[in-house]
PDB file of C-alpha atoms in Angstrom:
ATOM      1  CA  MET A1115      -6.417  22.916 -10.195  1.00  0.00           C
ATOM      2  CA  MET A1116      -6.671  19.125 -10.787  1.00  0.00           C
ATOM      3  CA  SER A1117      -6.440  20.149 -14.698  1.00  0.00           C
ATOM      4  CA  LEU A1118      -3.716  21.667 -14.032  1.00  0.00           C
ATOM      5  CA  TRP A1119      -1.542  18.533 -11.758  1.00  0.00           C
ATOM      6  CA  PHE A1120      -3.464  16.541 -13.844  1.00  0.00           C
ATOM      7  CA  LYS A1121      -1.746  17.422 -16.757  1.00  0.00           C
ATOM      8  CA  GLU A1122       2.266  18.721 -15.582  1.00  0.00           C
ATOM      9  CA  SER A1123       2.152  16.409 -12.725  1.00  0.00           C
ATOM     10  CA  PHE A1124       5.352  16.570 -11.634  1.00  0.00           C
ATOM     11  CA  GLU A1125       5.338  20.797 -11.201  1.00  0.00           C
ATOM     12  CA  ASN A1126       1.409  20.427 -10.357  1.00  0.00           C
ATOM     13  CA  PHE A1127       1.775  17.939  -7.937  1.00  0.00           C
ATOM     14  CA  ASP A1128       1.477  19.950  -5.180  1.00  0.00           C
ATOM     15  CA  ASN A1129      -1.564  20.930  -6.443  1.00  0.00           C
ATOM     16  CA  LEU A1130      -2.907  18.138  -4.943  1.00  0.00           C
ATOM     17  CA  GLU A1131      -2.628  18.652  -1.230  1.00  0.00           C
ATOM     18  CA  PRO A1132      -4.387  21.661  -1.320  1.00  0.00           C
ATOM     19  CA  ALA A1133      -7.358  20.758  -3.779  1.00  0.00           C
ATOM     20  CA  ILE A1134      -8.989  18.392  -1.252  1.00  0.00           C
ATOM     21  CA  ARG A1135      -8.083  20.940   1.474  1.00  0.00           C
ATOM     22  CA  TYR A1136     -10.113  22.537   0.189  1.00  0.00           C
ATOM     23  CA  LEU A1137     -13.116  20.469  -0.416  1.00  0.00           C
ATOM     24  CA  SER A1138     -12.940  18.823   3.105  1.00  0.00           C
ATOM     25  CA  SER A1139     -13.952  22.025   3.772  1.00  0.00           C
ATOM     26  CA  VAL A1140     -17.713  22.322   1.914  1.00  0.00           C
ATOM     27  CA  GLU A1141     -19.691  22.032   4.027  1.00  0.00           C
ATOM     28  CA  ASP A1142     -23.072  20.105   1.205  1.00  0.00           C
ATOM     29  CA  CYS A1143     -22.253  16.943   1.499  1.00  0.00           C
ATOM     30  CA  ARG A1144     -23.738  16.207  -1.387  1.00  0.00           C
ATOM     31  CA  LEU A1145     -21.902  19.065  -2.965  1.00  0.00           C
ATOM     32  CA  ARG A1146     -18.986  18.588  -2.252  1.00  0.00           C
ATOM     33  CA  HIS A1147     -19.897  14.660  -3.428  1.00  0.00           C
ATOM     34  CA  GLY A1148     -20.311  15.109  -6.813  1.00  0.00           C
ATOM     35  CA  VAL A1149     -17.594  16.989  -6.406  1.00  0.00           C
ATOM     36  CA  ILE A1150     -15.351  14.148  -5.192  1.00  0.00           C
ATOM     37  CA  SER A1151     -16.968  12.089  -8.175  1.00  0.00           C
ATOM     38  CA  LEU A1152     -16.133  14.529 -10.483  1.00  0.00           C
ATOM     39  CA  MET A1153     -12.524  14.498 -10.492  1.00  0.00           C
ATOM     40  CA  TRP A1154     -11.513  11.049  -9.507  1.00  0.00           C
ATOM     41  CA  GLN A1155     -13.617   9.988 -12.538  1.00  0.00           C
ATOM     42  CA  ASN A1156     -11.895  12.758 -14.504  1.00  0.00           C
ATOM     43  CA  PHE A1157      -8.639  13.179 -13.064  1.00  0.00           C
ATOM     44  CA  ILE A1158      -8.086  10.538 -10.156  1.00  0.00           C
ATOM     45  CA  SER A1159      -9.487   6.486 -11.267  1.00  0.00           C
ATOM     46  CA  GLU A1160      -7.176   6.409 -14.631  1.00  0.00           C
ATOM     47  CA  ARG A1161      -3.799   7.307 -12.255  1.00  0.00           C
ATOM     48  CA  PHE A1162      -4.024   4.515  -9.287  1.00  0.00           C
ATOM     49  CA  LYS A1163      -4.798   2.573 -11.849  1.00  0.00           C
ATOM     50  CA  GLU A1164      -1.566   2.878 -13.076  1.00  0.00           C
ATOM     51  CA  VAL A1165       0.067   2.757  -9.773  1.00  0.00           C
ATOM     52  CA  ILE A1166      -1.879  -0.796  -8.381  1.00  0.00           C
ATOM     53  CA  LEU A1167      -1.096  -2.431 -11.616  1.00  0.00           C
ATOM     54  CA  LEU A1168       2.555  -1.765 -11.395  1.00  0.00           C
ATOM     55  CA  ILE A1169       3.247  -2.213  -8.208  1.00  0.00           C
ATOM     56  CA  GLU A1170       1.070  -6.473  -8.610  1.00  0.00           C
ATOM     57  CA  LYS A1171       2.776  -6.537 -12.011  1.00  0.00           C
ATOM     58  CA  THR A1172       6.548  -5.764 -10.096  1.00  0.00           C
ATOM     59  CA  GLY A1173       5.328  -6.617  -6.079  1.00  0.00           C
ATOM     60  CA  ARG A1174       7.708  -3.778  -4.009  1.00  0.00           C
ATOM     61  CA  ALA A1175       7.072   0.181  -4.906  1.00  0.00           C
ATOM     62  CA  PRO A1176       8.463   1.727  -8.611  1.00  0.00           C
ATOM     63  CA  LYS A1177      11.724   2.747  -9.719  1.00  0.00           C
ATOM     64  CA  GLU A1178      12.709   6.874 -10.553  1.00  0.00           C
ATOM     65  CA  ARG A1179      12.106   5.507 -14.260  1.00  0.00           C
ATOM     66  CA  GLU A1180       9.487   3.996 -13.998  1.00  0.00           C
ATOM     67  CA  ALA A1181       6.894   6.587 -11.682  1.00  0.00           C
ATOM     68  CA  ARG A1182       8.039   8.978 -14.208  1.00  0.00           C
ATOM     69  CA  LYS A1183       7.995   7.010 -17.506  1.00  0.00           C
ATOM     70  CA  GLN A1184       4.018   4.873 -16.595  1.00  0.00           C
ATOM     71  CA  LEU A1185       2.321   7.225 -13.518  1.00  0.00           C
ATOM     72  CA  HIS A1186       3.697  10.150 -14.615  1.00  0.00           C
ATOM     73  CA  MET A1187       4.839  11.625 -10.917  1.00  0.00           C
ATOM     74  CA  PRO A1188       8.153  11.358  -9.294  1.00  0.00           C
ATOM     75  CA  GLU A1189       9.024   8.215  -7.578  1.00  0.00           C
ATOM     76  CA  ILE A1190       8.563   9.851  -3.592  1.00  0.00           C
ATOM     77  CA  ARG A1191       4.944  11.709  -4.834  1.00  0.00           C
ATOM     78  CA  ILE A1192       3.591   7.721  -5.263  1.00  0.00           C
ATOM     79  CA  VAL A1193       3.104   7.107  -1.252  1.00  0.00           C
ATOM     80  CA  GLU A1194       1.533  10.371  -0.805  1.00  0.00           C
ATOM     81  CA  PHE A1195      -1.202  10.294  -4.146  1.00  0.00           C
ATOM     82  CA  LEU A1196      -2.075   6.628  -2.394  1.00  0.00           C
ATOM     83  CA  SER A1197      -2.566   8.814   0.115  1.00  0.00           C
ATOM     84  CA  LYS A1198      -4.554  11.682  -0.624  1.00  0.00           C
ATOM     85  CA  CYS A1199      -6.343   8.359  -2.680  1.00  0.00           C
ATOM     86  CA  HIS A1200      -7.800   6.523   0.214  1.00  0.00           C
ATOM     87  CA  GLU A1201      -8.034  10.022   1.578  1.00  0.00           C
ATOM     88  CA  LEU A1202     -10.453  10.803  -1.247  1.00  0.00           C
ATOM     89  CA  LEU A1203     -12.149   8.346  -0.528  1.00  0.00           C
ATOM     90  CA  LYS A1204     -13.115   7.935   2.671  1.00  0.00           C
ATOM     91  CA  MET A1205     -14.434  11.391   1.985  1.00  0.00           C
ATOM     92  CA  LEU A1206     -17.216  10.073  -0.425  1.00  0.00           C
ATOM     93  CA  MET A1207     -18.492   6.086   2.086  1.00  0.00           C
ATOM     94  CA  ASP A1208     -18.841   9.843   4.331  1.00  0.00           C
ATOM     95  CA  ASP A1209     -20.737  12.080   2.253  1.00  0.00           C
ATOM     96  CA  VAL A1210     -22.758   9.216   0.869  1.00  0.00           C
ATOM     97  CA  ARG A1211     -24.508   6.757   4.199  1.00  0.00           C
ATOM     98  CA  ASP A1212     -25.973   9.580   4.577  1.00  0.00           C
ATOM     99  CA  PRO A1213     -26.782  11.662   1.731  1.00  0.00           C
ATOM    100  CA  PRO A1214     -29.933  14.693   1.532  1.00  0.00           C
ATOM    101  CA  PRO A1215     -30.823  15.564  -1.235  1.00  0.00           C
ATOM    102  CA  PRO A1216     -29.458  17.391  -3.908  1.00  0.00           C
ATOM    103  CA  SER A1217     -29.005  21.314  -3.309  1.00  0.00           C
ATOM    104  CA  GLN A1218     -31.088  24.195  -4.354  1.00  0.00           C
ATOM    105  CA  ILE A1219     -28.086  26.740  -5.125  1.00  0.00           C
ATOM    106  CA  GLN A1220     -30.166  30.050  -5.840  1.00  0.00           C
ATOM    107  CA  LEU A1221     -27.678  32.228  -8.417  1.00  0.00           C
ATOM    108  CA  GLU A1222     -27.425  35.593  -8.458  1.00  0.00           C
ATOM    109  CA  SER A1223     -30.287  38.060 -10.156  1.00  0.00           C
ATOM    110  CA  PHE A1224     -27.786  39.420 -11.946  1.00  0.00           C
ATOM    111  CA  ILE A1225     -25.935  36.137 -12.846  1.00  0.00           C
ATOM    112  CA  GLU A1226     -29.885  34.218 -13.982  1.00  0.00           C
ATOM    113  CA  ILE A1227     -29.656  37.351 -16.486  1.00  0.00           C
ATOM    114  CA  ALA A1228     -26.863  37.112 -18.072  1.00  0.00           C
ATOM    115  CA  GLN A1229     -27.674  32.965 -18.678  1.00  0.00           C
ATOM    116  CA  SER A1230     -30.713  33.447 -19.844  1.00  0.00           C
ATOM    117  CA  HIS A1231     -30.979  36.536 -22.083  1.00  0.00           C
ATOM    118  CA  PRO A1232     -27.298  36.162 -22.954  1.00  0.00           C
ATOM    119  CA  PRO A1233     -26.232  38.685 -26.113  1.00  0.00           C
ATOM    120  CA  SER A1234     -26.945  38.959 -29.302  1.00  0.00           C
ATOM    121  CA  SER A1235     -24.429  39.135 -31.248  1.00  0.00           C
ATOM    122  CA  LEU A1236     -23.090  35.872 -29.002  1.00  0.00           C
ATOM    123  CA  GLN A1237     -26.608  33.970 -29.795  1.00  0.00           C
ATOM    124  CA  GLY A1238     -25.379  32.225 -32.094  1.00  0.00           C
ATOM    125  CA  SER A1239     -22.165  31.014 -31.317  1.00  0.00           C
ATOM    126  CA  ILE A1240     -21.747  29.871 -27.610  1.00  0.00           C
ATOM    127  CA  THR A1241     -23.511  27.101 -26.764  1.00  0.00           C
ATOM    128  CA  SER A1242     -24.691  26.774 -22.700  1.00  0.00           C
ATOM    129  CA  ARG A1243     -21.986  25.672 -20.252  1.00  0.00           C
ATOM    130  CA  ASP A1244     -22.882  23.932 -16.861  1.00  0.00           C
ATOM    131  CA  SER A1245     -21.728  25.677 -13.491  1.00  0.00           C
ATOM    132  CA  LEU A1246     -19.573  22.696 -11.246  1.00  0.00           C
ATOM    133  CA  VAL A1247     -22.280  22.835  -8.742  1.00  0.00           C
ATOM    134  CA  GLU A1248     -25.008  21.616 -11.087  1.00  0.00           C
ATOM    135  CA  LEU A1249     -22.943  19.217 -12.893  1.00  0.00           C
ATOM    136  CA  ALA A1250     -21.921  18.537  -8.714  1.00  0.00           C
ATOM    137  CA  ASN A1251     -25.436  17.681  -7.829  1.00  0.00           C
ATOM    138  CA  ARG A1252     -26.457  15.635 -10.854  1.00  0.00           C
ATOM    139  CA  GLN A1253     -23.882  13.546 -10.136  1.00  0.00           C
ATOM    140  CA  ALA A1254     -25.518  10.091  -8.788  1.00  0.00           C
ATOM    141  CA  LEU A1255     -24.360   8.636  -6.068  1.00  0.00           C
ATOM    142  CA  VAL A1256     -21.466   6.274  -5.652  1.00  0.00           C
ATOM    143  CA  ASN A1257     -21.884   2.891  -4.409  1.00  0.00           C
ATOM    144  CA  TYR A1258     -21.520   2.729  -0.403  1.00  0.00           C
ATOM    145  CA  HIS A1259     -19.793  -0.670  -0.886  1.00  0.00           C
ATOM    146  CA  LEU A1260     -17.439  -0.528  -3.895  1.00  0.00           C
ATOM    147  CA  VAL A1261     -16.241   2.879  -2.493  1.00  0.00           C
ATOM    148  CA  LEU A1262     -14.205   0.572   0.502  1.00  0.00           C
ATOM    149  CA  HIS A1263     -13.549  -2.526  -2.112  1.00  0.00           C
ATOM    150  CA  HIS A1264     -11.240   0.176  -3.743  1.00  0.00           C
ATOM    151  CA  TYR A1265     -10.597   1.654   0.016  1.00  0.00           C
ATOM    152  CA  HIS A1266      -8.978  -0.851   0.954  1.00  0.00           C
ATOM    153  CA  LEU A1267      -7.137  -1.288  -1.462  1.00  0.00           C
ATOM    154  CA  ALA A1268      -5.380   2.487  -1.610  1.00  0.00           C
ATOM    155  CA  VAL A1269      -4.388   2.293   2.090  1.00  0.00           C
ATOM    156  CA  ALA A1270      -3.123  -1.286   1.908  1.00  0.00           C
ATOM    157  CA  ALA A1271      -1.046  -0.239  -0.854  1.00  0.00           C
ATOM    158  CA  ALA A1272       0.287   2.638   0.489  1.00  0.00           C
ATOM    159  CA  ILE A1273       1.785   0.539   4.037  1.00  0.00           C
ATOM    160  CA  GLN A1274       3.163  -1.878   1.565  1.00  0.00           C
ATOM    161  CA  LEU A1275       5.132   1.169   0.017  1.00  0.00           C
ATOM    162  CA  SER A1276       6.070   2.612   3.368  1.00  0.00           C
ATOM    163  CA  SER A1277       6.960   0.028   4.466  1.00  0.00           C
ATOM    164  CA  GLY A1278       8.212  -1.029   1.954  1.00  0.00           C
ATOM    165  CA  LEU A1279       7.524  -4.439   1.853  1.00  0.00           C
ATOM    166  CA  ARG A1280       8.332  -6.564  -1.046  1.00  0.00           C
ATOM    167  CA  LEU A1281       7.652  -8.933  -2.830  1.00  0.00           C
ATOM    168  CA  HIS A1282       3.300  -9.141  -1.938  1.00  0.00           C
ATOM    169  CA  ILE A1283       1.457  -9.241  -4.318  1.00  0.00           C
ATOM    170  CA  LEU A1284      -1.955  -6.811  -3.862  1.00  0.00           C
ATOM    171  CA  SER A1285      -4.013  -8.661  -5.346  1.00  0.00           C
ATOM    172  CA  ILE A1286      -3.594 -12.079  -3.381  1.00  0.00           C
ATOM    173  CA  LEU A1287      -4.877  -9.963  -0.317  1.00  0.00           C
ATOM    174  CA  PHE A1288      -9.603 -10.277  -2.181  1.00  0.00           C
ATOM    175  CA  CYS A1289     -10.712 -13.396  -3.342  1.00  0.00           C
ATOM    176  CA  PRO A1290     -10.976 -13.722  -7.064  1.00  0.00           C
ATOM    177  CA  ILE A1291     -14.969 -12.516  -7.329  1.00  0.00           C
ATOM    178  CA  GLY A1292     -13.435  -9.339  -5.119  1.00  0.00           C
ATOM    179  CA  GLN A1293     -10.958  -8.371  -7.584  1.00  0.00           C
ATOM    180  CA  ARG A1294     -13.346  -8.190 -10.310  1.00  0.00           C
ATOM    181  CA  ALA A1295     -14.476  -5.437  -8.679  1.00  0.00           C
ATOM    182  CA  PHE A1296     -11.562  -2.819  -8.277  1.00  0.00           C
ATOM    183  CA  PHE A1297     -10.960   0.315 -10.675  1.00  0.00           C
ATOM    184  CA  HIS A1298     -15.271  -0.395 -11.644  1.00  0.00           C
ATOM    185  CA  PRO A1299     -16.891   2.753 -11.659  1.00  0.00           C
ATOM    186  CA  LEU A1300     -18.111   3.834  -8.129  1.00  0.00           C
ATOM    187  CA  ASP A1301     -21.213   4.236  -8.834  1.00  0.00           C
ATOM    188  CA  SER A1302     -22.184   0.978 -10.565  1.00  0.00           C
ATOM    189  CA  HIS A1303     -22.752  -1.987  -8.238  1.00  0.00           C
ATOM    190  CA  PRO A1304     -20.840  -5.227  -9.268  1.00  0.00           C
ATOM    191  CA  LEU A1305     -20.490  -7.843  -7.864  1.00  0.00           C
ATOM    192  CA  ILE A1306     -18.743  -7.739  -4.029  1.00  0.00           C
ATOM    193  CA  PRO A1307     -18.324 -10.397  -1.682  1.00  0.00           C
ATOM    194  CA  LEU A1308     -16.998  -7.971   1.311  1.00  0.00           C
ATOM    195  CA  GLU A1309     -18.085  -9.898   4.417  1.00  0.00           C
ATOM    196  CA  LYS A1310     -18.083 -13.783   2.953  1.00  0.00           C
ATOM    197  CA  VAL A1311     -13.958 -13.922   2.059  1.00  0.00           C
ATOM    198  CA  ASP A1312     -13.306 -16.883   2.195  1.00  0.00           C
ATOM    199  CA  ASP A1313      -9.937 -18.136   4.982  1.00  0.00           C
ATOM    200  CA  ALA A1314      -7.411 -18.379   2.683  1.00  0.00           C
ATOM    201  CA  VAL A1315      -8.063 -15.376   1.993  1.00  0.00           C
ATOM    202  CA  MET A1316      -8.403 -13.573   5.419  1.00  0.00           C
ATOM    203  CA  GLU A1317      -5.175 -15.960   6.310  1.00  0.00           C
ATOM    204  CA  ARG A1318      -2.871 -14.096   3.669  1.00  0.00           C
ATOM    205  CA  ARG A1319      -4.107 -10.027   4.975  1.00  0.00           C
ATOM    206  CA  HIS A1320      -3.560 -11.719   8.609  1.00  0.00           C
ATOM    207  CA  GLN A1321       0.554 -12.221   7.073  1.00  0.00           C
ATOM    208  CA  PHE A1322       0.537  -8.835   5.392  1.00  0.00           C
ATOM    209  CA  LEU A1323      -0.512  -6.820   8.664  1.00  0.00           C
ATOM    210  CA  ALA A1324       2.206  -9.275  11.201  1.00  0.00           C
ATOM    211  CA  LYS A1325       4.855  -8.313   8.095  1.00  0.00           C
ATOM    212  CA  VAL A1326       3.484  -5.094   8.459  1.00  0.00           C
ATOM    213  CA  GLY A1327       4.058  -4.264  11.827  1.00  0.00           C
ATOM    214  CA  LEU A1328       7.191  -6.535  12.008  1.00  0.00           C
ATOM    215  CA  LEU A1329       8.592  -4.788  10.354  1.00  0.00           C
ATOM    216  CA  ALA A1330       7.427  -1.023  11.292  1.00  0.00           C
ATOM    217  CA  THR A1331       8.717  -2.105  14.818  1.00  0.00           C
ATOM    218  CA  ILE A1332      11.563  -4.072  13.968  1.00  0.00           C
ATOM    219  CA  ALA A1333      13.474  -2.072  10.559  1.00  0.00           C
ATOM    220  CA  GLU A1334      11.797   1.237  12.008  1.00  0.00           C
ATOM    221  CA  GLN A1335       9.965   1.145   8.922  1.00  0.00           C
ATOM    222  CA  GLY A1336       6.826   3.344   7.552  1.00  0.00           C
ATOM    223  CA  THR A1337       5.005   6.188  10.329  1.00  0.00           C
ATOM    224  CA  ASP A1338       2.855   6.565  13.739  1.00  0.00           C
ATOM    225  CA  THR A1339       0.347   6.610  10.550  1.00  0.00           C
ATOM    226  CA  ASP A1340       0.449   3.910   8.776  1.00  0.00           C
ATOM    227  CA  ARG A1341       0.396   1.970  11.947  1.00  0.00           C
ATOM    228  CA  LYS A1342      -3.001   3.367  12.595  1.00  0.00           C
ATOM    229  CA  LEU A1343      -4.779   2.622   8.479  1.00  0.00           C
ATOM    230  CA  ALA A1344      -3.064  -1.131   9.725  1.00  0.00           C
ATOM    231  CA  ARG A1345      -5.030  -1.158  12.972  1.00  0.00           C
ATOM    232  CA  ILE A1346      -8.028   0.235  10.415  1.00  0.00           C
ATOM    233  CA  LEU A1347      -7.640  -1.986   7.908  1.00  0.00           C
ATOM    234  CA  SER A1348      -7.573  -5.257  11.074  1.00  0.00           C
ATOM    235  CA  CYS A1349     -10.388  -4.213  11.852  1.00  0.00           C
ATOM    236  CA  GLU A1350     -12.982  -3.457   8.449  1.00  0.00           C
ATOM    237  CA  TRP A1351     -11.154  -7.016   7.773  1.00  0.00           C
ATOM    238  CA  ASN A1352     -12.742  -8.521  11.081  1.00  0.00           C
ATOM    239  CA  LEU A1353      -9.382  -9.616  11.871  1.00  0.00           C
ATOM    240  CA  THR A1354      -9.292  -8.683  15.819  1.00  0.00           C
ATOM    241  CA  VAL A1355      -5.336  -6.819  16.260  1.00  0.00           C
ATOM    242  CA  ASP A1356      -4.203  -9.035  19.188  1.00  0.00           C
ATOM    243  CA  THR A1357      -3.858 -12.239  17.228  1.00  0.00           C
ATOM    244  CA  ILE A1358      -1.607 -10.377  14.457  1.00  0.00           C
ATOM    245  CA  GLN A1359       0.277  -8.682  18.084  1.00  0.00           C
ATOM    246  CA  THR A1360       0.569 -11.491  18.835  1.00  0.00           C
ATOM    247  CA  THR A1361       2.251 -12.547  15.277  1.00  0.00           C
ATOM    248  CA  VAL A1362       4.128  -9.903  15.471  1.00  0.00           C
ATOM    249  CA  CYS A1363       5.757 -10.942  19.650  1.00  0.00           C
ATOM    250  CA  TYR A1364       6.525 -14.691  18.684  1.00  0.00           C
ATOM    251  CA  GLN A1365       8.600 -13.764  15.874  1.00  0.00           C
ATOM    252  CA  MET A1366      10.146 -10.709  17.394  1.00  0.00           C
ATOM    253  CA  SER A1367      11.244 -13.438  20.546  1.00  0.00           C
ATOM    254  CA  LEU A1368      12.799 -16.225  17.773  1.00  0.00           C
ATOM    255  CA  LEU A1369      14.776 -13.041  16.026  1.00  0.00           C
ATOM    256  CA  SER A1370      15.827 -12.427  20.363  1.00  0.00           C
ATOM    257  CA  SER A1371      16.477 -16.107  19.879  1.00  0.00           C
ATOM    258  CA  ASP A1372      19.200 -15.654  17.053  1.00  0.00           C
ATOM    259  CA  LYS A1373      20.463 -13.001  19.052  1.00  0.00           C
ATOM    260  CA  ASN A1374      21.276 -14.422  22.204  1.00  0.00           C
ATOM    261  CA  PHE A1375      21.705 -17.960  20.797  1.00  0.00           C
ATOM    262  CA  LEU A1376      25.141 -15.863  19.017  1.00  0.00           C
ATOM    263  CA  THR A1377      25.959 -13.673  21.748  1.00  0.00           C
ATOM    264  CA  THR A1378      26.667 -16.504  24.020  1.00  0.00           C
ATOM    265  CA  THR A1379      27.999 -18.406  20.955  1.00  0.00           C
ATOM    266  CA  ALA A1380      31.171 -15.733  20.504  1.00  0.00           C
ATOM    267  CA  GLY A1381      31.693 -16.302  23.621  1.00  0.00           C
ATOM    268  CA  ASP A1382      32.683 -19.619  23.674  1.00  0.00           C
ATOM    269  CA  GLU A1383      36.505 -21.155  24.566  1.00  0.00           C
ATOM    270  CA  ARG A1384      35.115 -23.813  22.400  1.00  0.00           C
ATOM    271  CA  LEU A1385      35.186 -21.573  18.963  1.00  0.00           C
ATOM    272  CA  ARG A1386      37.905 -20.313  19.507  1.00  0.00           C
ATOM    273  CA  VAL A1387      40.836 -20.846  16.739  1.00  0.00           C
ATOM    274  CA  ASP A1388      44.119 -20.191  17.439  1.00  0.00           C
ATOM    275  CA  TRP A1389      45.734 -18.614  13.033  1.00  0.00           C
ATOM    276  CA  SER A1390      48.924 -18.034  13.690  1.00  0.00           C
ATOM    277  CA  ASN A1391      49.720 -18.195   9.289  1.00  0.00           C
ATOM    278  CA  SER A1392      48.020 -17.678   5.824  1.00  0.00           C
ATOM    279  CA  ASP A1393      47.489 -21.006   4.530  1.00  0.00           C
ATOM    280  CA  TRP A1394      44.010 -21.076   3.203  1.00  0.00           C
ATOM    281  CA  LYS A1395      43.089 -25.024   4.527  1.00  0.00           C
ATOM    282  CA  GLU A1396      44.209 -24.533   7.981  1.00  0.00           C
ATOM    283  CA  ALA A1397      41.213 -22.064   7.058  1.00  0.00           C
ATOM    284  CA  VAL A1398      39.382 -25.328   6.328  1.00  0.00           C
ATOM    285  CA  ARG A1399      40.421 -27.259   9.722  1.00  0.00           C
ATOM    286  CA  SER A1400      38.973 -23.974  12.316  1.00  0.00           C
ATOM    287  CA  PHE A1401      35.500 -24.227   9.603  1.00  0.00           C
ATOM    288  CA  GLY A1402      35.246 -27.383  10.922  1.00  0.00           C
ATOM    289  CA  LYS A1403      36.075 -26.920  14.403  1.00  0.00           C
ATOM    290  CA  ILE A1404      33.697 -23.837  14.789  1.00  0.00           C
ATOM    291  CA  VAL A1405      31.590 -25.443  12.732  1.00  0.00           C
ATOM    292  CA  SER A1406      32.447 -29.305  16.030  1.00  0.00           C
ATOM    293  CA  ALA A1407      31.675 -26.454  18.675  1.00  0.00           C
ATOM    294  CA  LEU A1408      27.904 -25.839  17.732  1.00  0.00           C
ATOM    295  CA  SER A1409      25.450 -27.584  18.794  1.00  0.00           C
ATOM    296  CA  LEU A1410      22.996 -27.762  16.379  1.00  0.00           C
ATOM    297  CA  HIS A1411      19.780 -30.553  14.792  1.00  0.00           C
ATOM    298  CA  PRO A1412      20.136 -33.187  12.361  1.00  0.00           C
ATOM    299  CA  GLN A1413      18.541 -31.043   9.674  1.00  0.00           C
ATOM    300  CA  PHE A1414      20.518 -27.912  10.391  1.00  0.00           C
ATOM    301  CA  LEU A1415      24.151 -30.277   9.980  1.00  0.00           C
ATOM    302  CA  THR A1416      23.140 -31.763   6.814  1.00  0.00           C
ATOM    303  CA  PRO A1417      24.944 -28.152   4.081  1.00  0.00           C
ATOM    304  CA  PHE A1418      28.013 -28.823   5.882  1.00  0.00           C
ATOM    305  CA  ILE A1419      27.828 -32.072   5.832  1.00  0.00           C
ATOM    306  CA  ARG A1420      27.679 -31.690   2.402  1.00  0.00           C
ATOM    307  CA  ILE A1421      30.502 -29.635   2.996  1.00  0.00           C
ATOM    308  CA  GLY A1422      32.365 -32.372   3.983  1.00  0.00           C
ATOM    309  CA  GLY A1423      32.855 -35.353   2.055  1.00  0.00           C
ATOM    310  CA  ILE A1424      33.819 -32.322  -0.991  1.00  0.00           C
ATOM    311  CA  THR A1425      36.190 -31.286   1.107  1.00  0.00           C
ATOM    312  CA  THR A1426      37.772 -34.436   1.437  1.00  0.00           C
ATOM    313  CA  GLN A1427      37.234 -36.110  -1.726  1.00  0.00           C
ATOM    314  CA  TYR A1428      39.221 -32.604  -4.213  1.00  0.00           C
ATOM    315  CA  TRP A1429      41.905 -31.856  -0.315  1.00  0.00           C
ATOM    316  CA  GLY A1430      41.583 -34.712   1.792  1.00  0.00           C
ATOM    317  CA  ILE A1431      40.652 -32.178   4.410  1.00  0.00           C
ATOM    318  CA  THR A1432      38.191 -33.574   6.846  1.00  0.00           C
ATOM    319  CA  ILE A1433      36.200 -30.991   8.785  1.00  0.00           C
ATOM    320  CA  LEU A1434      33.203 -32.816  11.174  1.00  0.00           C
ATOM    321  CA  ASP A1435      33.853 -37.147  11.824  1.00  0.00           C
TER     322      ASP A1435
END
């Protein structure tokens, strides 16, 4: 099933969903850990790396042409793929937290006999082939903290694409040491400072989640799942949800103030312009009348003063006193 997905992702992308669903029903943690490890090594990790590096390069969701050419999957499937990645990584963490010893699988007697006494005609032409269960049980236990590190990356990438956040580089959410730990084999042990992250990185993480929350509130982008994952990520990164929510509320209040200002001034009699003809000079003077009627701070008047200087110099039209 996963081999077909890997070879022809366009036609067989839907194979990923039942594969993960089957894995979630496996009760033997060590067996499931081994199967997921094999899946990640052979089919998922390289494609995951390609997706992240492309997002890192462009700071946005890949376009259809980029997705088909470089990622071998449709653009509309990328968020789904990232979601499946963090689901697999979450299962790996659950399985390795308190791992049992490898399971002793009892084969049916006729299978044991067939494997130990192959037909004489085939003895010189076939080689021993281990079962999937045996391969899974031989997989080394993954490094929990490295899997968690990749889980954070997968969740952040999925949230960014789903919410429509643009021009954001994922690597800035991690310190340089953490960046170098990405895409290592999950059973390796690179240095990962999960607990000791400098203040600048923490601030960038805070801003990232606040932007995601603002887009979800105002533009109604993202899903309930994304908002839930954002809350999980804020807890994982030791960011309080209250401070993020406060930032979102503050930005919302600023937007509301802007809207109220525009609504108030839209009905102001001083801003009414009587323009009975189509003379462009009258249009410029009307623009000056509007600006003069607004109570603007000096720093906001600067561009209008520059425009007034140009209109006075070239056409003799004064729009500001």
